[in-house]
Amino acid sequence: MAGKDLGSRLRITTPNQAIKTILSRHYGQPDANSDFLAEKINIYLAYDEVDRTFPTAMKAHEHSGFLLECDRHTIYRKCVPTKDEHGNVWRPIREVNEPCPMRDKDFMGQCPNGCQKQGELLFYLKEVLDADMMVPARLTTHSYEDLTYVTSKLEEISNLTGGKLTSSPFPCYQYHHHIPMILTRTEVKTKRPQLENGMRTGKKADHKVWALSLDFDPNWVALYRQWQMLQEMTLRGLKPPQSAIAGLLRGEVGTIIDVESNTVEPLSLPSSEDKSEQVWKSFLDALSRCDTKDKIHQLHSWAQKPKQWQYLKHHEEEIKTCIESAIAELEF
């Protein structure tokens, strides 16, 4: 939960006594209301899909509770009060398909049903999930800044991690192979329309809000970069040091990664005689595939290659014989 009186802090509220014991080790003692106040919260996101992790909708409430939920086009959930035979009134929530009164109207207009924009960020508290307690958490926000920021931020994270918001792209048992995130609040400057008698005046005033901020855990980012370096070394045929691999498994950041020395002696270059024989074989093979007219042209083209011709100078007599034979064939 957020709150206008919290400033940069976040409030954690839970009725679970076991969770309170776990949180007190990381966030200090709760306040008089048994709530925990923290400047940042360590979390794991709940789902891989953005729309499931942060579902947004327009909702209306009244004194007796939930009224309806819509997307400003269709009302798809609604509380339908029902009276039984004894006169008792029940308030079941039904799935409906009714047109919204704001359909095809200005988005910023006031809904007659009193709907307000709402988003719910679904996640797990890191300390609770690390203790093997899969108890989901939820943060509800009505702020326009939060609704736009959280959606775009989750899409950015999804792109960076290959479409996964929960599973780490590299093995990290320290975080149960999840992606650890840090949830904070940051002061953001914005402008709000000025109202007079409930109507807009056309002017805007400076305003400050404490908006949500979501970032990767820095320690996880450092491990990810180290893992990427080891992967690149493997792809390049280099042998990563065992100390770096062990450090990554232990979750140690800053392990020095260097290429282990290769004791294999480098291959020696071929001798001049071996190179000469290779060029000569290539030369004879090229001539064997030429007809009589092309042989003269082939001999001339090879003579224009100084690097190749220097290896053929040891076969001057054989080349002279080839030339005389080609000329004799042409004369014939």
Coordinates of C-alpha atoms in Angstrom, one line a residue:
M1 CA 0.0 0.0 0.0
A2 CA 1.1 3.6 -0.7
G3 CA -0.4 6.6 1.0
K4 CA -0.1 10.4 0.8
D5 CA 1.5 10.5 4.2
L6 CA 4.3 8.0 3.4
G7 CA 6.5 10.1 1.1
S8 CA 9.2 7.8 -0.2
R9 CA 8.2 4.9 1.9
L10 CA 6.1 1.8 1.2
R11 CA 3.7 0.1 3.7
I12 CA 3.5 -3.7 4.0
T13 CA 0.4 -4.9 5.7
T14 CA -0.3 -8.6 6.5
P15 CA -2.4 -10.5 9.0
N16 CA 0.0 -13.5 8.8
Q17 CA 2.0 -13.8 12.0
A18 CA 4.7 -16.0 10.4
I19 CA 5.2 -13.5 7.6
K20 CA 5.5 -10.7 10.2
T21 CA 8.3 -12.7 11.9
I22 CA 10.2 -13.0 8.6
L23 CA 9.7 -9.3 7.7
S24 CA 10.8 -8.1 11.1
R25 CA 14.3 -9.5 10.4
H26 CA 14.7 -7.4 7.2
Y27 CA 12.5 -4.4 7.7
G28 CA 12.6 -3.8 11.4
Q29 CA 9.8 -3.8 13.9
P30 CA 6.3 -2.9 12.8
D31 CA 4.5 0.3 13.8
A32 CA 1.6 0.7 16.1
N33 CA -0.8 -0.7 13.4
S34 CA 1.4 -3.8 12.9
D35 CA 2.5 -2.5 9.5
F36 CA 6.0 -2.4 8.2
L37 CA 7.4 0.8 6.6
A38 CA 10.3 0.5 4.2
E39 CA 12.2 2.7 1.8
K40 CA 12.5 -0.2 -0.6
I41 CA 11.0 -3.7 -0.9
N42 CA 12.7 -6.7 -2.4
I43 CA 10.3 -8.6 -4.7
Y44 CA 9.9 -11.3 -7.3
L45 CA 7.3 -10.6 -10.0
A46 CA 4.3 -13.0 -10.1
Y47 CA 3.8 -13.8 -13.8
D48 CA 5.7 -13.8 -17.0
E49 CA 2.9 -11.9 -18.8
V50 CA 2.8 -8.1 -18.4
D51 CA -1.0 -7.9 -18.3
R52 CA -1.2 -10.6 -15.7
T53 CA 1.5 -9.1 -13.5
F54 CA -0.1 -5.6 -13.7
P55 CA -3.8 -5.9 -14.7
T56 CA -5.4 -2.5 -15.1
A57 CA -9.1 -1.6 -15.3
M58 CA -11.7 1.0 -14.4
K59 CA -13.5 0.1 -11.2
A60 CA -16.3 1.6 -9.2
H61 CA -17.1 1.2 -5.5
E62 CA -19.8 2.3 -3.1
H63 CA -20.2 2.2 0.7
S64 CA -21.2 -1.4 0.6
G65 CA -18.2 -2.5 -1.5
F66 CA -17.4 -3.4 -5.1
L67 CA -19.9 -2.1 -7.7
L68 CA -18.5 -2.8 -11.2
E69 CA -15.4 -3.2 -13.4
C70 CA -15.0 -2.1 -17.0
D71 CA -12.6 -1.0 -19.7
R72 CA -14.6 2.2 -20.6
H73 CA -16.1 0.2 -23.4
T74 CA -17.8 -2.9 -21.8
I75 CA -18.8 -3.7 -18.2
Y76 CA -17.6 -7.2 -17.7
R77 CA -17.9 -7.6 -13.9
K78 CA -20.7 -6.3 -11.8
C79 CA -22.2 -6.6 -8.3
V80 CA -25.8 -7.7 -8.7
P81 CA -27.7 -7.3 -5.3
T82 CA -30.1 -10.2 -4.9
K83 CA -32.8 -10.7 -2.3
D84 CA -33.7 -14.2 -1.2
E85 CA -37.1 -15.5 0.0
H86 CA -36.4 -14.5 3.6
G87 CA -35.7 -10.9 2.6
N88 CA -31.9 -11.1 3.0
V89 CA -29.9 -9.2 0.5
W90 CA -26.8 -10.8 -1.1
R91 CA -24.2 -9.1 -3.2
P92 CA -22.8 -11.7 -5.6
I93 CA -20.4 -10.5 -8.3
R94 CA -21.5 -11.7 -11.7
E95 CA -19.8 -11.9 -15.1
V96 CA -21.7 -9.6 -17.4
N97 CA -21.4 -8.0 -20.9
E98 CA -23.0 -4.6 -20.7
P99 CA -22.1 -1.4 -22.7
C100 CA -20.2 1.2 -20.6
P101 CA -21.8 4.7 -20.5
M102 CA -18.3 6.1 -21.4
R103 CA -18.1 4.1 -24.7
D104 CA -16.9 6.2 -27.6
K105 CA -16.5 9.3 -25.3
D106 CA -13.6 11.4 -24.1
F107 CA -11.2 9.3 -22.0
M108 CA -10.7 12.1 -19.5
G109 CA -14.5 12.6 -19.0
Q110 CA -16.2 11.8 -15.7
C111 CA -18.0 8.4 -15.6
P112 CA -21.6 8.5 -14.3
N113 CA -20.9 5.3 -12.4
G114 CA -18.0 6.8 -10.6
C115 CA -15.3 4.5 -12.1
Q116 CA -11.7 5.2 -11.3
K117 CA -8.6 3.9 -13.0
Q118 CA -6.8 1.2 -11.0
G119 CA -3.8 -1.1 -11.4
E120 CA -2.7 -4.0 -9.3
L121 CA 1.0 -5.0 -9.2
L122 CA 1.1 -8.7 -8.3
F123 CA 4.4 -10.1 -6.8
Y124 CA 6.0 -12.1 -4.0
L125 CA 8.0 -10.6 -1.2
K126 CA 11.6 -11.9 -1.7
E127 CA 12.2 -12.7 1.9
V128 CA 8.9 -14.6 2.2
L129 CA 9.4 -16.7 -0.9
D130 CA 13.0 -17.4 0.0
A131 CA 11.6 -18.9 3.2
D132 CA 9.5 -21.3 1.0
M133 CA 6.2 -19.5 1.7
M134 CA 4.3 -18.8 -1.6
V135 CA 2.1 -16.1 -0.3
P136 CA 1.3 -13.6 -3.0
A137 CA 1.4 -9.8 -2.4
R138 CA -0.5 -7.0 -4.2
L139 CA 0.0 -3.3 -4.5
T140 CA -3.0 -1.3 -5.7
T141 CA -2.5 2.1 -7.3
H142 CA -4.8 4.7 -8.9
S143 CA -2.1 7.1 -10.0
Y144 CA -1.8 8.0 -13.7
E145 CA 2.0 8.1 -13.4
D146 CA 2.1 4.6 -11.9
L147 CA -0.3 3.1 -14.4
T148 CA 1.8 4.4 -17.4
Y149 CA 5.2 3.8 -15.8
V150 CA 4.7 0.3 -14.5
T151 CA 3.3 -1.1 -17.7
S152 CA 6.1 0.4 -19.8
K153 CA 8.7 -0.8 -17.3
L154 CA 7.4 -4.4 -17.3
E155 CA 7.5 -4.4 -21.1
E156 CA 11.1 -3.2 -21.0
I157 CA 12.1 -5.9 -18.5
S158 CA 10.4 -8.5 -20.6
N159 CA 12.4 -7.4 -23.7
L160 CA 15.7 -7.5 -21.8
T161 CA 15.0 -11.0 -20.3
G162 CA 13.7 -12.7 -23.4
G163 CA 10.0 -12.4 -22.6
K164 CA 10.3 -13.7 -19.0
L165 CA 9.4 -11.6 -16.0
T166 CA 9.9 -14.4 -13.4
S167 CA 12.5 -16.9 -14.7
S168 CA 16.2 -15.7 -14.7
P169 CA 17.9 -16.1 -18.1
F170 CA 20.9 -17.7 -16.3
P171 CA 21.0 -20.3 -13.5
C172 CA 21.0 -18.5 -10.1
Y173 CA 19.9 -20.8 -7.2
Q174 CA 20.6 -17.9 -4.8
Y175 CA 17.4 -16.3 -6.0
H176 CA 15.5 -19.6 -6.6
H177 CA 16.2 -19.0 -10.3
H178 CA 13.9 -15.9 -10.2
I179 CA 14.7 -12.3 -11.2
P180 CA 15.0 -10.2 -8.0
M181 CA 13.6 -6.7 -8.3
I182 CA 13.6 -3.7 -6.0
L183 CA 10.4 -1.7 -5.6
T184 CA 10.7 1.9 -4.4
R185 CA 8.9 5.3 -4.7
T186 CA 10.5 8.3 -6.4
E187 CA 9.4 11.9 -6.3
V188 CA 8.2 13.0 -9.8
K189 CA 7.3 16.5 -10.9
T190 CA 4.2 16.8 -13.0
K191 CA 1.4 19.2 -13.8
R192 CA -2.2 18.9 -12.9
P193 CA -5.3 20.8 -14.3
Q194 CA -6.6 23.6 -12.1
L195 CA -10.3 23.2 -11.2
E196 CA -12.8 25.8 -10.2
N197 CA -16.3 24.7 -9.0
G198 CA -15.5 21.3 -10.4
M199 CA -14.7 22.6 -13.9
R200 CA -11.3 22.9 -15.6
T201 CA -10.0 26.4 -16.0
G202 CA -7.6 25.5 -18.8
K203 CA -4.6 26.2 -16.7
K204 CA -2.2 23.7 -15.1
A205 CA -0.3 23.9 -11.8
D206 CA 3.0 22.3 -10.8
H207 CA 2.5 19.2 -8.7
K208 CA 4.7 16.5 -7.1
V209 CA 3.8 12.8 -6.6
W210 CA 5.7 9.9 -5.2
A211 CA 5.5 7.4 -8.1
L212 CA 6.5 3.8 -8.1
S213 CA 9.9 2.8 -9.4
L214 CA 11.0 -0.8 -10.3
D215 CA 14.6 -1.8 -10.9
F216 CA 16.8 -5.0 -11.1
D217 CA 18.7 -6.0 -8.0
P218 CA 22.2 -4.7 -8.6
N219 CA 23.8 -7.9 -7.3
W220 CA 21.8 -10.0 -9.8
V221 CA 22.8 -7.6 -12.6
A222 CA 26.5 -8.1 -11.7
L223 CA 26.1 -11.9 -11.7
Y224 CA 24.3 -11.7 -15.1
R225 CA 27.1 -9.8 -16.6
Q226 CA 29.6 -12.3 -15.2
W227 CA 27.6 -15.2 -16.6
Q228 CA 27.5 -13.5 -20.1
M229 CA 31.3 -13.1 -20.0
L230 CA 31.7 -16.8 -19.3
Q231 CA 29.3 -17.7 -22.1
E232 CA 31.2 -15.5 -24.6
M233 CA 34.5 -17.1 -23.6
T234 CA 33.0 -20.5 -24.2
L235 CA 31.7 -19.5 -27.6
R236 CA 35.1 -18.1 -28.6
G237 CA 36.7 -21.4 -27.7
L238 CA 38.4 -20.1 -24.6
K239 CA 38.5 -22.0 -21.3
P240 CA 37.0 -20.0 -18.5
P241 CA 38.8 -20.4 -15.1
Q242 CA 37.2 -22.8 -12.6
S243 CA 37.5 -20.1 -9.9
A244 CA 35.2 -17.8 -11.9
I245 CA 32.6 -20.6 -12.4
A246 CA 32.7 -21.5 -8.7
G247 CA 32.4 -17.8 -7.8
L248 CA 29.3 -17.5 -10.0
L249 CA 27.7 -20.5 -8.4
R250 CA 28.4 -19.1 -4.9
G251 CA 26.9 -15.8 -6.0
E252 CA 30.1 -13.9 -5.5
V253 CA 30.3 -10.6 -7.5
G254 CA 33.6 -9.2 -8.7
T255 CA 35.4 -12.5 -9.3
I256 CA 38.4 -11.8 -11.6
I257 CA 37.8 -13.5 -14.9
D258 CA 40.9 -14.2 -17.1
V259 CA 41.7 -16.6 -19.8
E260 CA 43.7 -19.6 -18.6
S261 CA 47.1 -20.0 -20.4
N262 CA 47.1 -22.5 -23.2
T263 CA 50.0 -24.9 -23.0
V264 CA 49.5 -26.3 -26.5
E265 CA 52.3 -25.3 -28.8
P266 CA 51.1 -23.3 -31.8
L267 CA 51.2 -25.0 -35.2
S268 CA 54.4 -24.2 -37.2
L269 CA 54.1 -22.6 -40.6
P270 CA 54.9 -24.9 -43.6
S271 CA 58.4 -24.7 -45.0
S272 CA 59.2 -23.1 -48.3
E273 CA 59.7 -26.5 -49.9
D274 CA 56.3 -27.7 -48.7
K275 CA 54.6 -24.5 -49.9
S276 CA 56.3 -24.8 -53.2
E277 CA 54.9 -28.4 -53.7
Q278 CA 51.4 -27.2 -52.7
V279 CA 51.4 -24.4 -55.2
W280 CA 52.9 -26.6 -57.9
K281 CA 50.1 -29.2 -57.4
S282 CA 47.5 -26.5 -57.6
F283 CA 49.1 -25.2 -60.8
L284 CA 49.1 -28.6 -62.5
D285 CA 45.5 -29.2 -61.4
A286 CA 44.4 -25.9 -62.9
L287 CA 46.1 -26.8 -66.2
S288 CA 44.6 -30.2 -66.4
R289 CA 41.1 -28.7 -66.4
C290 CA 42.0 -26.2 -69.3
D291 CA 41.8 -26.8 -73.0
T292 CA 44.7 -26.0 -75.2
K293 CA 43.8 -22.3 -75.8
D294 CA 43.1 -21.7 -72.1
K295 CA 46.4 -23.2 -71.0
I296 CA 48.4 -20.2 -72.5
H297 CA 46.0 -17.8 -70.7
Q298 CA 46.3 -19.8 -67.4
L299 CA 50.1 -19.7 -67.6
H300 CA 50.1 -16.0 -68.3
S301 CA 47.7 -15.3 -65.3
W302 CA 49.9 -17.2 -63.0
A303 CA 52.9 -15.3 -64.2
Q304 CA 51.2 -12.1 -63.0
K305 CA 51.0 -13.4 -59.4
P306 CA 54.4 -12.7 -57.8
K307 CA 53.5 -14.4 -54.5
Q308 CA 52.6 -17.6 -56.4
W309 CA 55.3 -17.4 -59.0
Q310 CA 58.0 -17.3 -56.3
Y311 CA 57.1 -20.8 -55.4
L312 CA 57.0 -21.9 -59.0
K313 CA 60.5 -20.8 -59.8
H314 CA 61.8 -24.2 -58.6
H315 CA 59.9 -25.8 -61.4
E316 CA 61.1 -23.7 -64.3
E317 CA 62.0 -26.7 -66.5
E318 CA 58.6 -28.3 -66.0
I319 CA 56.8 -25.0 -66.8
K320 CA 58.9 -24.6 -69.9
T321 CA 57.9 -28.0 -71.1
C322 CA 54.2 -27.2 -70.5
I323 CA 54.5 -24.0 -72.5
E324 CA 56.3 -25.8 -75.4
S325 CA 53.7 -28.5 -75.4
A326 CA 50.8 -26.0 -75.4
I327 CA 52.4 -24.1 -78.3
A328 CA 52.9 -27.3 -80.3
E329 CA 49.3 -28.3 -79.8
L330 CA 48.1 -24.9 -81.0
E331 CA 50.3 -25.2 -84.2
F332 CA 49.0 -28.6 -84.8

